[in-house]
Short mmCIF file of C-alpha atoms in Angstrom, two decimals:
data_model
loop_
_atom_site.label_atom_id
_atom_site.label_comp_id
_atom_site.label_asym_id
_atom_site.label_seq_id
_atom_site.Cartn_x
_atom_site.Cartn_y
_atom_site.Cartn_z
CA ASP A 169 76.43 -113.62 -170.07
CA LEU A 170 77.23 -115.39 -173.35
CA VAL A 171 78.34 -118.48 -171.77
CA ASP A 172 75.82 -121.49 -172.62
CA ALA A 173 75.29 -123.22 -169.16
CA SER A 174 75.05 -126.67 -170.55
CA ALA A 175 78.11 -126.14 -172.93
CA PHE A 176 80.29 -128.84 -171.18
CA LEU A 177 78.78 -132.59 -170.64
CA GLY A 178 75.82 -132.03 -172.51
CA ASP A 179 76.41 -134.63 -175.19
CA PRO A 180 77.04 -137.88 -174.07
CA ASP A 181 79.86 -139.04 -176.76
CA ARG A 182 81.79 -136.05 -175.27
CA PRO A 183 82.52 -136.44 -171.63
CA TYR A 184 84.72 -133.45 -171.17
CA GLY A 185 85.12 -129.73 -171.94
CA ARG A 186 88.00 -127.72 -172.44
CA ILE A 187 89.07 -123.93 -172.29
CA ASP A 188 91.95 -123.22 -174.89
CA VAL A 189 93.39 -120.33 -173.26
CA GLY A 190 94.62 -117.72 -175.47
CA SER A 191 92.59 -118.80 -178.38
CA PRO A 192 89.63 -116.47 -179.66
CA SER A 193 86.71 -118.54 -178.04
CA ASP A 194 88.24 -118.08 -174.44
CA ARG A 195 86.95 -114.97 -173.64
CA ILE A 196 83.50 -116.07 -172.88
CA TYR A 197 85.08 -118.24 -169.84
CA LEU A 198 87.72 -116.05 -168.27
CA ARG A 199 86.69 -113.29 -165.92
CA GLU A 200 89.56 -111.37 -164.24
CA GLY A 201 93.15 -111.68 -163.71
CA PHE A 202 94.17 -112.80 -167.08
CA TYR A 203 96.58 -110.71 -169.68
CA PRO A 204 95.97 -110.43 -173.21
CA ALA A 205 96.44 -113.69 -175.54
CA GLU A 206 100.09 -114.46 -176.48
CA ARG A 207 101.92 -117.31 -178.44
CA ASP A 208 104.65 -119.61 -177.93
CA GLY A 209 105.25 -121.01 -181.28
CA THR A 210 102.00 -123.12 -182.02
CA ARG A 211 100.85 -122.86 -178.22
CA THR A 212 98.38 -120.03 -177.51
CA PHE A 213 98.26 -119.02 -173.95
CA ARG A 214 97.48 -115.88 -171.49
CA TRP A 215 99.48 -114.94 -168.54
CA ALA A 216 97.81 -114.99 -165.11
CA GLY A 217 98.49 -112.55 -162.12
CA GLN A 218 98.32 -113.46 -158.73
CA HIS A 219 94.60 -114.07 -158.61
CA ALA A 220 92.38 -115.01 -161.69
CA THR A 221 88.68 -116.22 -161.83
CA LEU A 222 86.82 -117.96 -164.96
CA VAL A 223 83.71 -120.08 -165.29
CA ILE A 224 83.06 -123.67 -166.19
CA PRO A 225 79.49 -124.21 -167.53
CA LEU A 226 78.39 -127.74 -166.89
CA ALA A 227 75.14 -129.65 -168.14
CA ARG A 228 75.19 -132.26 -165.27
CA LYS A 229 77.04 -132.44 -161.91
CA THR A 230 79.42 -135.69 -161.95
CA ARG A 231 82.97 -136.56 -160.72
CA LEU A 232 85.50 -134.57 -162.79
CA ARG A 233 89.25 -134.55 -163.20
CA VAL A 234 90.33 -131.21 -163.78
CA GLN A 235 93.64 -130.69 -165.79
CA ILE A 236 95.42 -127.15 -166.15
CA GLN A 237 98.18 -126.71 -168.51
CA LEU A 238 100.49 -124.37 -167.36
CA ARG A 239 104.16 -122.92 -166.57
CA ALA A 240 105.41 -120.49 -163.93
CA PHE A 241 106.98 -117.41 -164.59
CA THR A 242 110.59 -117.57 -162.92
CA TYR A 243 113.96 -116.24 -162.93
CA ALA A 244 117.25 -116.92 -161.39
CA GLY A 245 116.70 -117.51 -157.57
CA ALA A 246 112.91 -117.49 -157.78
CA PRO A 247 111.14 -119.60 -154.94
CA PRO A 248 108.79 -122.22 -156.22
CA GLN A 249 105.40 -121.27 -157.50
CA HIS A 250 102.38 -122.80 -155.80
CA LEU A 251 98.84 -123.05 -157.13
CA THR A 252 95.43 -123.35 -155.42
CA VAL A 253 92.08 -123.77 -156.93
CA ARG A 254 88.87 -123.05 -155.57
CA ILE A 255 85.87 -124.11 -157.44
CA ASN A 256 82.46 -122.81 -155.92
CA GLY A 257 84.37 -122.42 -152.45
CA ALA A 258 86.05 -125.60 -152.29
CA SER A 259 89.79 -125.92 -152.13
CA PHE A 260 92.31 -127.87 -154.16
CA GLY A 261 96.22 -127.65 -153.58
CA PRO A 262 98.36 -125.88 -152.97
CA MET A 263 100.44 -127.75 -156.01
CA VAL A 264 104.10 -126.75 -157.38
CA VAL A 265 103.73 -124.90 -160.60
CA PRO A 266 106.94 -126.15 -162.85
CA PRO A 267 108.79 -123.79 -164.79
CA ALA A 268 108.04 -125.85 -167.97
CA TRP A 269 104.97 -126.27 -169.63
CA GLN A 270 103.25 -129.04 -167.88
CA THR A 271 99.70 -130.68 -166.71
CA LEU A 272 98.63 -130.53 -162.89
CA GLU A 273 95.54 -132.34 -162.09
CA PHE A 274 93.12 -133.23 -159.49
CA ILE A 275 89.79 -134.88 -158.82
CA ALA A 276 86.60 -132.57 -157.97
CA ASP A 277 83.88 -134.93 -156.54
CA ARG A 278 80.27 -134.37 -157.94
CA ASP A 279 79.18 -132.28 -154.79
CA VAL A 280 81.53 -129.62 -155.62
CA TRP A 281 80.00 -128.86 -159.02
CA THR A 282 76.64 -127.19 -159.84
CA THR A 283 74.61 -127.80 -163.03
CA THR A 284 74.85 -124.56 -164.90
CA ILE A 285 77.94 -121.97 -164.31
CA ASN A 286 80.84 -122.85 -162.07
CA ARG A 287 83.04 -120.23 -160.75
CA VAL A 288 86.72 -120.81 -160.35
CA SER A 289 89.32 -119.26 -158.64
CA ILE A 290 92.98 -119.53 -159.52
CA GLU A 291 95.28 -118.44 -156.67
CA PHE A 292 99.21 -118.40 -156.90
CA ASP A 293 101.81 -117.65 -153.94
CA ARG A 294 102.95 -114.67 -155.73
CA ALA A 295 103.14 -112.65 -158.83
CA ASP A 296 106.17 -110.88 -159.92
CA ASP A 297 107.32 -107.77 -162.20
CA PRO A 298 109.36 -109.21 -165.24
CA ASP A 299 111.37 -105.70 -165.46
CA ALA A 300 112.62 -105.81 -161.83
CA HIS A 301 114.13 -109.22 -162.80
CA GLY A 302 115.73 -108.05 -166.09
CA PHE A 303 112.93 -109.18 -168.60
CA SER A 304 112.33 -106.19 -170.89
CA GLY A 305 110.36 -103.09 -169.63
CA ASP A 306 107.53 -105.60 -168.94
CA HIS A 307 105.66 -104.34 -165.49
CA ARG A 308 102.78 -106.58 -165.62
CA GLN A 309 102.69 -108.87 -162.09
CA LEU A 310 103.07 -112.41 -163.66
CA ALA A 311 102.34 -115.52 -161.64
CA ALA A 312 102.12 -118.12 -164.42
CA ALA A 313 101.07 -118.62 -168.31
CA ILE A 314 97.97 -120.71 -168.63
CA ASP A 315 97.51 -122.73 -171.89
CA SER A 316 94.26 -124.63 -171.22
CA ILE A 317 91.88 -125.93 -168.26
CA ARG A 318 90.14 -129.20 -169.11
CA VAL A 319 87.40 -130.95 -167.20
CA LYS A 320 86.96 -134.69 -168.08
CA GLU A 321 84.36 -136.98 -166.48
CA GLU A 322 86.05 -139.51 -164.11
CA ALA A 323 84.72 -143.00 -162.70
CA PRO A 324 83.58 -142.96 -159.07
#
């Protein structure tokens, strides 16, 4: 595994860590459920299927604000998309995923995290085939586009 287990929160002057999803450096953090990188203007992102996983490496355990910048795959008449995040088995959500780029956030207490590698599962209510809804010949199962995942130390 190429992930430095102390990559985030190892520097006291940098109380956060960020995965720029869609950038060349994201592959060491992403596991399954993500499609190839794409662009929306200057923004890089990846589409995720109904279930996706990634890792977040921490130098220490602390209370963290988790921020996920994303937008739902949507179409006329689509039901709202919901997201549940599981960190090392602890569940957060469900949260409504907007159709436009927005940041969803929640607090994960110190006891949720481990020092070293943390497994994060991102679970959506559904994924849809764009072609079935009149979008090109794209047959991937898309739930949401994810731009970034950030963790920031949060005061108790």
